[in-house]
XYZ file of N, CA and C in Angstrom:
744
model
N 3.588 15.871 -21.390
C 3.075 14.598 -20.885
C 3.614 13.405 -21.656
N 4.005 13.379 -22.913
C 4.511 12.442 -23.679
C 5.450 12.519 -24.126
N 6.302 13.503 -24.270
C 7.522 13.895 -24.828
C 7.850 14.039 -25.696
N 6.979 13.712 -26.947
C 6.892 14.307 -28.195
C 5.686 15.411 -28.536
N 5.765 16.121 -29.872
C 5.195 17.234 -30.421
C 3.317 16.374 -30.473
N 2.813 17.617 -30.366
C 1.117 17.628 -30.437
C 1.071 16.970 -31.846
N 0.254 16.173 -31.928
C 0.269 15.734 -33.448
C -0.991 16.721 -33.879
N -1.296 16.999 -35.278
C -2.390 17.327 -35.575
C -4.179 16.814 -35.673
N -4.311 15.603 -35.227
C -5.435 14.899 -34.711
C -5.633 15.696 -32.917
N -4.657 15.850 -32.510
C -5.025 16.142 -31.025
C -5.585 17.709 -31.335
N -4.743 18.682 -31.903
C -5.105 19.774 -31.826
C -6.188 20.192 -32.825
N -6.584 19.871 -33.711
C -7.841 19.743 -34.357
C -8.775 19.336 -33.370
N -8.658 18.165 -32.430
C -9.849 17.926 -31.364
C -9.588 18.797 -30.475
N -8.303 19.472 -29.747
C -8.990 20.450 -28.587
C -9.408 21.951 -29.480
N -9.296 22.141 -30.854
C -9.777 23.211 -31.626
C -11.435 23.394 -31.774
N -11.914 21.983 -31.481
C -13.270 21.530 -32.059
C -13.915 21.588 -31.151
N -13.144 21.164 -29.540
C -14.006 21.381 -28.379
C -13.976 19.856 -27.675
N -13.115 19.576 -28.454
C -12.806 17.969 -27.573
C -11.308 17.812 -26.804
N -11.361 16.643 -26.125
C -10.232 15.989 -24.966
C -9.076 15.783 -25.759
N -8.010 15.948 -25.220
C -6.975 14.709 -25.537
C -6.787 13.972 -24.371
N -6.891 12.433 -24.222
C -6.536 11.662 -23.110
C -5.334 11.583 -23.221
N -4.102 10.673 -21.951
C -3.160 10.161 -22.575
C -2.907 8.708 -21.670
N -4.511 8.314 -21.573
C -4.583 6.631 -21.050
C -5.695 6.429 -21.475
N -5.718 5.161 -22.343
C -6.764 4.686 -22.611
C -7.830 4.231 -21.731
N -8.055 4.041 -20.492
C -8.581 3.693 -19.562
C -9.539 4.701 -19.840
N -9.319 6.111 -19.541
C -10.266 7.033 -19.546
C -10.876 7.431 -20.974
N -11.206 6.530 -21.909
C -11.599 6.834 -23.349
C -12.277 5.881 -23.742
N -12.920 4.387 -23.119
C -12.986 3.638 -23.436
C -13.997 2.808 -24.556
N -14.889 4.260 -25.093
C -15.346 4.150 -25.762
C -15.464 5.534 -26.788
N -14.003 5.781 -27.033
C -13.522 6.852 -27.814
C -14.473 8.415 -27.319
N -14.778 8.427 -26.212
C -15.333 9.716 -25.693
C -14.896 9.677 -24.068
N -14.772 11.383 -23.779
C -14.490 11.008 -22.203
C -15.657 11.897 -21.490
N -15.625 11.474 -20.095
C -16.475 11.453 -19.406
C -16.320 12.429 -18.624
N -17.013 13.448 -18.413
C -16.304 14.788 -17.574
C -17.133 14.730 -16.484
N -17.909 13.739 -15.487
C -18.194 13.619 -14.504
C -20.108 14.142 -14.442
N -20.321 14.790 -14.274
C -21.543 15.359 -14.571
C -21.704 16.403 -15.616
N -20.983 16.609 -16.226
C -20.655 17.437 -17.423
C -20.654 17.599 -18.125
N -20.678 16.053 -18.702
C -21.497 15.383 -19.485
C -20.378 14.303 -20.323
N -20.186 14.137 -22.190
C -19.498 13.518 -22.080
C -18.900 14.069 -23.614
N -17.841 14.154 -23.916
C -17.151 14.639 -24.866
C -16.385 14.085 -25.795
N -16.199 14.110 -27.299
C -15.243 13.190 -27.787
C -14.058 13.512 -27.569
N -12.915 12.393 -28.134
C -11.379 12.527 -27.506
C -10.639 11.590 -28.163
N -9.433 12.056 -28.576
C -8.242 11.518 -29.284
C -7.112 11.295 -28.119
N -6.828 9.915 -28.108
C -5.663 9.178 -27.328
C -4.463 9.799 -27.720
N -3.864 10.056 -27.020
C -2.404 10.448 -27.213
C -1.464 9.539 -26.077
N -0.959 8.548 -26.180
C -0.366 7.835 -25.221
C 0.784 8.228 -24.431
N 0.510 8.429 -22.900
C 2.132 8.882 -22.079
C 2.979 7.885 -22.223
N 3.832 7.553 -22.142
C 4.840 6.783 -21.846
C 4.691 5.795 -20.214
N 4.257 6.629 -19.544
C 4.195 6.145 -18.002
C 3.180 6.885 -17.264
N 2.855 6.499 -16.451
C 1.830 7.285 -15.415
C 2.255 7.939 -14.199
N 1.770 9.262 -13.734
C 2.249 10.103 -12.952
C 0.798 10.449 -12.253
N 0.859 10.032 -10.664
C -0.022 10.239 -10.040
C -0.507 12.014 -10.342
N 0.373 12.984 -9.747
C 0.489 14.173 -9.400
C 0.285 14.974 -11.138
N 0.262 14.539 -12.438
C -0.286 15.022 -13.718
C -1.329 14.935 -14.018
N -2.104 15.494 -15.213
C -3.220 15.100 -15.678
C -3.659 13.978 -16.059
N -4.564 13.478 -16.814
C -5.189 12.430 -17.387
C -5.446 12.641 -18.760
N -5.722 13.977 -18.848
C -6.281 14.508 -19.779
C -6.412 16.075 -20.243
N -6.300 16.689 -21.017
C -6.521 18.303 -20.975
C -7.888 18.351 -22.307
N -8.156 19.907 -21.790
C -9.041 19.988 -23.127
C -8.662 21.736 -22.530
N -9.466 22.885 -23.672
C -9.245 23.718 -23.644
C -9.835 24.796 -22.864
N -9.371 25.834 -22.453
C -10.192 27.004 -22.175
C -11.306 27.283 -22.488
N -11.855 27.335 -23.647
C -12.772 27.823 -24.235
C -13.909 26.518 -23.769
N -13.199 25.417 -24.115
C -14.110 24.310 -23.444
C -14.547 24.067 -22.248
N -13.607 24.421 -21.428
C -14.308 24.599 -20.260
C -15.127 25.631 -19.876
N -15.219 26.557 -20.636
C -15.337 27.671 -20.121
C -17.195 27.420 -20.904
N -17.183 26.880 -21.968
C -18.543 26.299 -22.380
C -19.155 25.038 -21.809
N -18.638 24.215 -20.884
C -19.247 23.507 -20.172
C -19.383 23.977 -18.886
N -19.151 25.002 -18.383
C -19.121 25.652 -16.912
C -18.219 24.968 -15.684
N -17.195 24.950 -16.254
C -15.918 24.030 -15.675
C -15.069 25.505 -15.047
N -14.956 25.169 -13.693
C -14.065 26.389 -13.225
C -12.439 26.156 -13.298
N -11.767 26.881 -13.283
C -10.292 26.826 -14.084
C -9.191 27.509 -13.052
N -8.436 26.768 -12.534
C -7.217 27.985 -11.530
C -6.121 27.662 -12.401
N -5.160 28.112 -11.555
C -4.036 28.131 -12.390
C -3.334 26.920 -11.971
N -2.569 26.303 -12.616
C -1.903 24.553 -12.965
C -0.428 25.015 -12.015
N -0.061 24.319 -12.985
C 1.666 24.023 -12.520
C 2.747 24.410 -13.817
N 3.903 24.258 -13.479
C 4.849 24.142 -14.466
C 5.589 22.802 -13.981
N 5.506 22.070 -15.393
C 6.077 20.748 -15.544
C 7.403 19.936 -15.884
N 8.492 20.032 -14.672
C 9.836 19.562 -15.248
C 10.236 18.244 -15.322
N 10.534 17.847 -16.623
C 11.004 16.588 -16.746
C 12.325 16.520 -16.235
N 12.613 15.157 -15.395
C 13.893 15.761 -15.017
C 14.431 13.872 -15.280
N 16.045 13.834 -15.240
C 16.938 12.496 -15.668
C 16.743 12.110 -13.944
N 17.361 12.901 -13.209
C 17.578 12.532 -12.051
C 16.797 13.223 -10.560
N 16.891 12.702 -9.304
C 16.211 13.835 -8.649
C 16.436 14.877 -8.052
N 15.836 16.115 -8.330
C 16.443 17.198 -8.470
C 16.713 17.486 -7.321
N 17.769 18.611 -6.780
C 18.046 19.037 -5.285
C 16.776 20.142 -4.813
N 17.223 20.552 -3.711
C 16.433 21.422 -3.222
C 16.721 22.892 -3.841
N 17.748 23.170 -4.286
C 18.259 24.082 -4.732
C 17.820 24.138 -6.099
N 17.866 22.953 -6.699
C 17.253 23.067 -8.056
C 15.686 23.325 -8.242
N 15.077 23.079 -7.167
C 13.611 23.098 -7.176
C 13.091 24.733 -6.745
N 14.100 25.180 -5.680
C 13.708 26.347 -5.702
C 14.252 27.537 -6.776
N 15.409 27.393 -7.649
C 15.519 28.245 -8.743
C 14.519 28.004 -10.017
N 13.937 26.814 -9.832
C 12.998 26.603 -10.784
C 11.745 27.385 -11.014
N 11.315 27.424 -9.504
C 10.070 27.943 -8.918
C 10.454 29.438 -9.025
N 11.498 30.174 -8.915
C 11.971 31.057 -9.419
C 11.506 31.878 -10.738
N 11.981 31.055 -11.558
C 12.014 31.651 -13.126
C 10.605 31.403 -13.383
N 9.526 30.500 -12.892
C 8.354 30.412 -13.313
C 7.607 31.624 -12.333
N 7.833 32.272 -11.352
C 7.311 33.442 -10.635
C 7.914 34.618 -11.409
N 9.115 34.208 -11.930
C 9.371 36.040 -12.599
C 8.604 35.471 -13.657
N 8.508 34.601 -14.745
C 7.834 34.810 -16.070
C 6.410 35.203 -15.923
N 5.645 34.760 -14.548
C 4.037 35.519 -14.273
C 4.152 36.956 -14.033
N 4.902 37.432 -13.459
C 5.155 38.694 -13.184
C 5.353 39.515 -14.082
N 6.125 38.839 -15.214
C 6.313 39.568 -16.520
C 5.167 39.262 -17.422
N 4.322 38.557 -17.419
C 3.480 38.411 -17.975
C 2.232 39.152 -17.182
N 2.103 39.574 -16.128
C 1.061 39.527 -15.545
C 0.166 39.008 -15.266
N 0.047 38.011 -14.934
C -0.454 36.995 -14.274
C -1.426 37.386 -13.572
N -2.706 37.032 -12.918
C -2.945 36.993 -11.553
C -3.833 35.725 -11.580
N -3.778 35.679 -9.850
C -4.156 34.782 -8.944
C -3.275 33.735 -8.492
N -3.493 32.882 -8.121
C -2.950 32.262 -7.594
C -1.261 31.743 -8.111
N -0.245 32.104 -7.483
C 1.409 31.558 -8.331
C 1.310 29.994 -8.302
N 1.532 29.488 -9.652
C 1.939 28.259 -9.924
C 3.322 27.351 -9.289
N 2.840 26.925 -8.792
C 4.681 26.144 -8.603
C 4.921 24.937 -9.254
N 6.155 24.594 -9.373
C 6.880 23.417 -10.506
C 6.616 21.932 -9.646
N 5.820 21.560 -10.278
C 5.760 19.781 -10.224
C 6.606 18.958 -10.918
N 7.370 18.031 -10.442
C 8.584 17.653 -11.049
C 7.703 16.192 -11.468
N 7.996 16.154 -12.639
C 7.288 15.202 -13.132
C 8.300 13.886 -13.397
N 8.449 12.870 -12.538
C 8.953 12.280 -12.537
C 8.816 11.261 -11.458
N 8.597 9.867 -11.397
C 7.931 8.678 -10.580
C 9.494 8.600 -9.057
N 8.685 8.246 -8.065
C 9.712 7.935 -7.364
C 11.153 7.242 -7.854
N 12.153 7.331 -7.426
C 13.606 6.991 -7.537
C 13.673 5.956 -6.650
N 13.248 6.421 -5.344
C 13.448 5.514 -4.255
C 12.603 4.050 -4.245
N 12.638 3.330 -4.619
C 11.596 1.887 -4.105
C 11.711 1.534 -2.927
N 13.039 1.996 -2.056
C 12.454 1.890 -0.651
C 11.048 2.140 0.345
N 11.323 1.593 1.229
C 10.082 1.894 2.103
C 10.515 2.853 2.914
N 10.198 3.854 3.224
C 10.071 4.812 4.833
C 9.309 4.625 5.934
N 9.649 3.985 7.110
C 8.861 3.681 8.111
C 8.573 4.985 9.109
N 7.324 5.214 8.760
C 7.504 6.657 9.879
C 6.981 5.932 11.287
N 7.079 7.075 11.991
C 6.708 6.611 13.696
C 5.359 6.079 13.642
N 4.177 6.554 12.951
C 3.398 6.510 13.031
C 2.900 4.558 12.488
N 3.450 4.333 11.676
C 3.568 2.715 10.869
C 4.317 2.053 12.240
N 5.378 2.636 12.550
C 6.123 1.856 13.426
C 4.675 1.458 14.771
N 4.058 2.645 15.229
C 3.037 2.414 16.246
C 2.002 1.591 16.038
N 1.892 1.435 14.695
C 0.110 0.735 14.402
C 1.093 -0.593 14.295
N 2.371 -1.074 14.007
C 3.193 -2.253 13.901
C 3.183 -2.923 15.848
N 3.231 -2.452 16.178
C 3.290 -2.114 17.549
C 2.054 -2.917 18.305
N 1.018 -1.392 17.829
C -0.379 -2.067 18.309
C -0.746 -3.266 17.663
N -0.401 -3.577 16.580
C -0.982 -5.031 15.988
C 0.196 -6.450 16.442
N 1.010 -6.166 16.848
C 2.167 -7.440 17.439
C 1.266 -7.508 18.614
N 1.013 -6.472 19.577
C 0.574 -6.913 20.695
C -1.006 -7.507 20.655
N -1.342 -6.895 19.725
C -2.990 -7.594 19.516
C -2.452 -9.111 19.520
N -1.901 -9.051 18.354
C -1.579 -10.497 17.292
C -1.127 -11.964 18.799
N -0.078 -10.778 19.957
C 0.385 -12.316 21.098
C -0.672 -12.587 21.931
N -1.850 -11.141 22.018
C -2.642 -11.456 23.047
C -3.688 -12.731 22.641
N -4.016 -12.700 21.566
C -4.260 -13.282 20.611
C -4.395 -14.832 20.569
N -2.743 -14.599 20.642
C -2.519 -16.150 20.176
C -2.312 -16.946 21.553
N -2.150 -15.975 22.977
C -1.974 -16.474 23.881
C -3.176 -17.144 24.453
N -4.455 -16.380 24.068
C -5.715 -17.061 24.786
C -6.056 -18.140 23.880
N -5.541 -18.363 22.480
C -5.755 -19.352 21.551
C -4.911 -20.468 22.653
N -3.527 -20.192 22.605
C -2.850 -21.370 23.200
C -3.471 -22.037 24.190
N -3.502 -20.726 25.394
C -3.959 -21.342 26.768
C -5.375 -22.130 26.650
N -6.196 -21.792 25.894
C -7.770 -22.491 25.722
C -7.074 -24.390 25.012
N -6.064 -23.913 24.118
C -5.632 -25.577 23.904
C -4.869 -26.446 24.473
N -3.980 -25.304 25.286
C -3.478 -25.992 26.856
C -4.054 -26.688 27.509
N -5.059 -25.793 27.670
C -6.067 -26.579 29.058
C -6.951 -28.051 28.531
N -7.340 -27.933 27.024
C -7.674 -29.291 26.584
C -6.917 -30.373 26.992
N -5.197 -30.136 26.584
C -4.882 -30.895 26.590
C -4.088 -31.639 28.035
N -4.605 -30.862 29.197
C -4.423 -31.090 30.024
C -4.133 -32.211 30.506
N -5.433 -32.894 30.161
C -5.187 -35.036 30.602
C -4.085 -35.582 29.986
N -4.109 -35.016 28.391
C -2.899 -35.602 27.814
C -1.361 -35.520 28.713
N -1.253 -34.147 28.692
C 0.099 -34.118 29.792
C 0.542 -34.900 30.771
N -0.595 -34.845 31.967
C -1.214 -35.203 32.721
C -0.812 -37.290 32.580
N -1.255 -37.487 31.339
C -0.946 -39.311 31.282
C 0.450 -39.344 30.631
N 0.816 -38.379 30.131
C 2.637 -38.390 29.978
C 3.504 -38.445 31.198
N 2.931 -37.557 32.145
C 3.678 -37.305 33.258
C 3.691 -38.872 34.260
N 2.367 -39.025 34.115
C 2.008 -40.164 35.129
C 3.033 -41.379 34.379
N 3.401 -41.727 32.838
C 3.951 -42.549 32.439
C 5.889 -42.511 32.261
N 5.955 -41.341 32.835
C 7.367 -41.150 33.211
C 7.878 -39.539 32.294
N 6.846 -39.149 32.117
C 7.906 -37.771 30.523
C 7.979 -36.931 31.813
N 8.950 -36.635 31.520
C 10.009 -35.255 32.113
C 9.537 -33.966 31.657
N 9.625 -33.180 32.281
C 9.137 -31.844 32.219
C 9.036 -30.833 30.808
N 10.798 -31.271 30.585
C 11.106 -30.821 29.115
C 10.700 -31.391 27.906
N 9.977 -32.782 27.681
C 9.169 -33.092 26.587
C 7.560 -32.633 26.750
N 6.922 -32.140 27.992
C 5.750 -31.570 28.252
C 5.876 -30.408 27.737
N 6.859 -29.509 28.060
C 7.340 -28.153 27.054
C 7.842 -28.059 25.490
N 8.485 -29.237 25.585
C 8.071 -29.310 23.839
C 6.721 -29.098 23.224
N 6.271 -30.544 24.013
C 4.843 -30.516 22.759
C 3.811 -29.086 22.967
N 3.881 -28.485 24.261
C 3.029 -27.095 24.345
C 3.624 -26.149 23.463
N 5.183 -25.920 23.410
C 5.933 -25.021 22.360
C 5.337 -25.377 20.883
N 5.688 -26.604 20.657
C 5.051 -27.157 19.145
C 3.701 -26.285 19.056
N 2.836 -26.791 19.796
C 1.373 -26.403 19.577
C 1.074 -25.344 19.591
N 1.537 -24.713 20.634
C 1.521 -22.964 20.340
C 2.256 -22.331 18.679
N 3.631 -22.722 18.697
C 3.876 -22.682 16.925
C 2.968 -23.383 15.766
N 2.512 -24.127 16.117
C 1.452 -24.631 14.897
C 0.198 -23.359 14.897
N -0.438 -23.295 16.123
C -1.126 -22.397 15.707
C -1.189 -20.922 15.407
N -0.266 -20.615 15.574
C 0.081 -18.825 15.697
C 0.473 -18.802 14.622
N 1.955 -20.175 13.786
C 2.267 -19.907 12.722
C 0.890 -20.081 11.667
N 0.106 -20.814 11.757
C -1.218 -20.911 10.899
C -2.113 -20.204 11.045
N -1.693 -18.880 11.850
C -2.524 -17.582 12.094
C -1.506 -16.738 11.640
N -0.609 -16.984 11.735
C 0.035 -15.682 10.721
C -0.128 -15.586 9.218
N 0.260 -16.721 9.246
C 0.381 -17.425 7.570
C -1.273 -16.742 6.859
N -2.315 -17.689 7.721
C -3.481 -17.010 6.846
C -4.054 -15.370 6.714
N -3.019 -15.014 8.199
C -3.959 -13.357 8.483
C -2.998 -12.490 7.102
N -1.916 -13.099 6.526
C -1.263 -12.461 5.251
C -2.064 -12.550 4.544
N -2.418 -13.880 4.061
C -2.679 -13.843 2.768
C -4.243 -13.402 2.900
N -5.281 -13.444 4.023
C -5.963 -12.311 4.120
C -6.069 -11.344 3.766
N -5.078 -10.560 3.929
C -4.469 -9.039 3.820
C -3.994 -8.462 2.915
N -3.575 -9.567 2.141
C -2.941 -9.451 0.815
C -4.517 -9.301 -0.409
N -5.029 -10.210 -0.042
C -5.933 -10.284 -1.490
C -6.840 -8.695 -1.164
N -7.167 -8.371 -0.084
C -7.851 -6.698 -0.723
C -7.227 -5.533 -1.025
N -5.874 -6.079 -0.414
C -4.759 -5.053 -0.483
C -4.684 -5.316 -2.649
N -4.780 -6.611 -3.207
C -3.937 -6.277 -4.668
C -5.652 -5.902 -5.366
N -6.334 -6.380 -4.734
C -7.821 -5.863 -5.160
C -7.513 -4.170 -4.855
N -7.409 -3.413 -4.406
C -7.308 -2.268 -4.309
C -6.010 -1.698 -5.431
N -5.061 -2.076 -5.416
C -3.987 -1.758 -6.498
C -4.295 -2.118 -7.826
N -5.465 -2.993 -8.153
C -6.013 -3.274 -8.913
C -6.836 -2.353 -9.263
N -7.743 -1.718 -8.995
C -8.786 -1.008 -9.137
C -8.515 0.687 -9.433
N -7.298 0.956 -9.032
C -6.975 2.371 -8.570
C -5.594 2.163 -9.507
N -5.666 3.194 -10.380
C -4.357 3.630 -11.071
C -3.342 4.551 -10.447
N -3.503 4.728 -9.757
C -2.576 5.994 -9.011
C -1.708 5.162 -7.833
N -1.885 3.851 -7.544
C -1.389 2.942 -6.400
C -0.296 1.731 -7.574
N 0.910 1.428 -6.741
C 1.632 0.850 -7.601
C 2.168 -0.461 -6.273
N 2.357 -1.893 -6.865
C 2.222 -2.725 -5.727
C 3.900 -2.556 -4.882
N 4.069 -2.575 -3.910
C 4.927 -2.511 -3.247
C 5.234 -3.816 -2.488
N 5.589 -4.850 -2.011
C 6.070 -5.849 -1.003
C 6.767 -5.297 0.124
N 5.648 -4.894 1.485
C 6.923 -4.749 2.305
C 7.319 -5.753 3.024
N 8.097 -6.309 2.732
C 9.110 -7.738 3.687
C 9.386 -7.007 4.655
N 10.263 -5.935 5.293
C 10.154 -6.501 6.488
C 9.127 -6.364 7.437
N 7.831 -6.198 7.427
C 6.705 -6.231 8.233
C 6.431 -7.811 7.916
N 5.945 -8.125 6.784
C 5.871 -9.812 6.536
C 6.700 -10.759 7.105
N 7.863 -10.325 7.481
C 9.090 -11.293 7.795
C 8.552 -10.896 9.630
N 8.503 -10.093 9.572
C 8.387 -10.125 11.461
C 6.949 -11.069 11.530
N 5.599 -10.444 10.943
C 4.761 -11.137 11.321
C 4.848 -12.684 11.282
N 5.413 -12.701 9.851
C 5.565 -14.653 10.102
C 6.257 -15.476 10.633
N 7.195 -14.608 10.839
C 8.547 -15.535 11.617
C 8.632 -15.240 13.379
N 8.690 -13.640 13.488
C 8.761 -13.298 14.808
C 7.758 -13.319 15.822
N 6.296 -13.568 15.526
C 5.192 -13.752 16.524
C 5.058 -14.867 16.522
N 5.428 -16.293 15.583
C 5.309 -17.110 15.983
C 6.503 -18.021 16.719
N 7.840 -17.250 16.740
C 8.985 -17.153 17.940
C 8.365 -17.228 19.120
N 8.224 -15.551 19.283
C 7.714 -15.712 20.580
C 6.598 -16.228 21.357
N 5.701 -16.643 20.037
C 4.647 -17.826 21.184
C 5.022 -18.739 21.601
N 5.908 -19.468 21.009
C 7.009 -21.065 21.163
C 7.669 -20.704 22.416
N 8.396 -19.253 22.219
C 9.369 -18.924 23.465
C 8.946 -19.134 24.761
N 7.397 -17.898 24.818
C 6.806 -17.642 25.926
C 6.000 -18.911 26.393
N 5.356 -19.805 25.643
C 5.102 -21.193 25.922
C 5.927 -21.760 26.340
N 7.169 -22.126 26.225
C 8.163 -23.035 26.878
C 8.330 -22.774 28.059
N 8.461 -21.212 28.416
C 8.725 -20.638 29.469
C 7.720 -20.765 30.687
N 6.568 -20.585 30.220
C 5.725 -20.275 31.025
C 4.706 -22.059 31.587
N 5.216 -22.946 30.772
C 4.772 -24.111 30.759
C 5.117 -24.361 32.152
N 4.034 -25.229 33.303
C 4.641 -25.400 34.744
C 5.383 -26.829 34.568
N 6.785 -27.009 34.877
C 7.456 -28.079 35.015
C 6.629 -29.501 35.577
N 5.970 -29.243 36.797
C 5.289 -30.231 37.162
C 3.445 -29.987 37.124
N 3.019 -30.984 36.832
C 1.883 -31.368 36.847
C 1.300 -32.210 37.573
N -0.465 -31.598 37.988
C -1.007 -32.374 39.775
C -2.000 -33.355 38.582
N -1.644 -34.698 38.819
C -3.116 -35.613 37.823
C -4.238 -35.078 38.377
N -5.186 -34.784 37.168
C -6.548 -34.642 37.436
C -6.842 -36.169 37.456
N -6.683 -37.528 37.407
C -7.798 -38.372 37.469
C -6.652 -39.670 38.172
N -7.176 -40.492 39.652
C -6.310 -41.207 39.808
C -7.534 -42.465 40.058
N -6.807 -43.227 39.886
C -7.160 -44.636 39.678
C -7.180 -45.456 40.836
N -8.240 -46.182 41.758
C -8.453 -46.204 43.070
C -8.561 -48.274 42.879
């Protein structure tokens, strides 16, 4: 877990019947907490980095076995420089099935956890992200379309005394394009940063979550739904207009 040798403070405490942590988080008052189990003392031993898929902490056989802690069998742990092939993962898993065998082992075969943090910082979009991206664009125009049309229709008279004062069709489609972009873009804009603050509240709270930015979902929502409300507003705007109010 740390890459250097057990010091003798750690193994004196799992000798005695205590933890070694290797995050202070879980020690925070130099004892750890075994859930209902009660609570045990413990010597920090610091990892270097954090690994969702490792421990937190070990303590011994005997210790568990005196707090009534049930025990299967773990893993074997490879540190590795780079990421390993498939080929390397299965000769690995290999030599750790003949050494149980030669040892005699039973229950359950261990397999090799490669201990080592993603490589990739990319994102992977599976089908499934792509669909809920999907269902939420179309929420997001239906959205913004009954927003528009409800401020369309306000501004009806306004048009309405443009037209009567000479504006041409194509400055009536401006200002509806504008208005539809003002508001969709000031519905995108806030439904982020919405989204954002429970999203870093959660990466906050949880050690096993590491923050990611995905731009291009951010870049479509802010830029591309409020495109196409401008678009489909221009489009759909009627060239001519009947006055609601004439003057007798």
């Amino acid at each position: 877990m740390t890459g250097a040798e057990p010091t003798e403070a750690a193994l004196r405490t799992l000798e005695e019947g205590g933890a070694v942590a290797f995050y202070r988080e879980l020690m925070p008052d130099g004892q750890l907490t075994m859930f209902d189990r009660g609570r045990m003392p413990a010597v920090l031993v610091p990892a270097p980095d954090y690994y969702t898929d490792l421990p937190g902490a070990v303590i011994s056989s005997a210790t568990a076995a005196r707090h009534g802690i049930k025990t299967v069998p773990g893993g074997a742990i490879v540190d590795v420089t780079r990421p390993p092939t498939a080929a390397e993962v299965i000769a690995a898993n290999s030599h750790v099935l003949a050494a149980q065998l030669a040892a005699g082992a039973t229950g359950n075969p261990a397999e090799v956890a490669v201990g080592a943090k993603p490589f990739d910082d990319g994102r992977d979009y599976s089908a499934m992200f792509l669909v809920l991206a999907a269902v939420s664009a179309a929420v997001t125009l239906a959205a913004s379309g009954v927003a528009v049309g409800l401020a369309t229709s306000e501004m009806r008279n306004d048009l309405s005394t443009l037209a009567a004062v000479g504006a041409g069709p194509r400055l009536r489609r401006r200002i509806a394009a504008a208005q539809a972009g003002l508001i969709v873009g000031l519905g995108a804009v806030l439904g982020v940063a919405g989204g954002i603050a429970p999203a870093a509240g959660m990466v906050a709270f949880r050690r096993d979550l590491e923050w990611h930015v995905p731009w291009l979902p951010l870049v479509v929502t802010i830029l591309v739904a409020p495109a196409l409300a401008v678009l489909l507003t221009a489009l759909l705007t009627r060239p001519r207009l009947v006055l609601v109010r004439r003057l007798t």
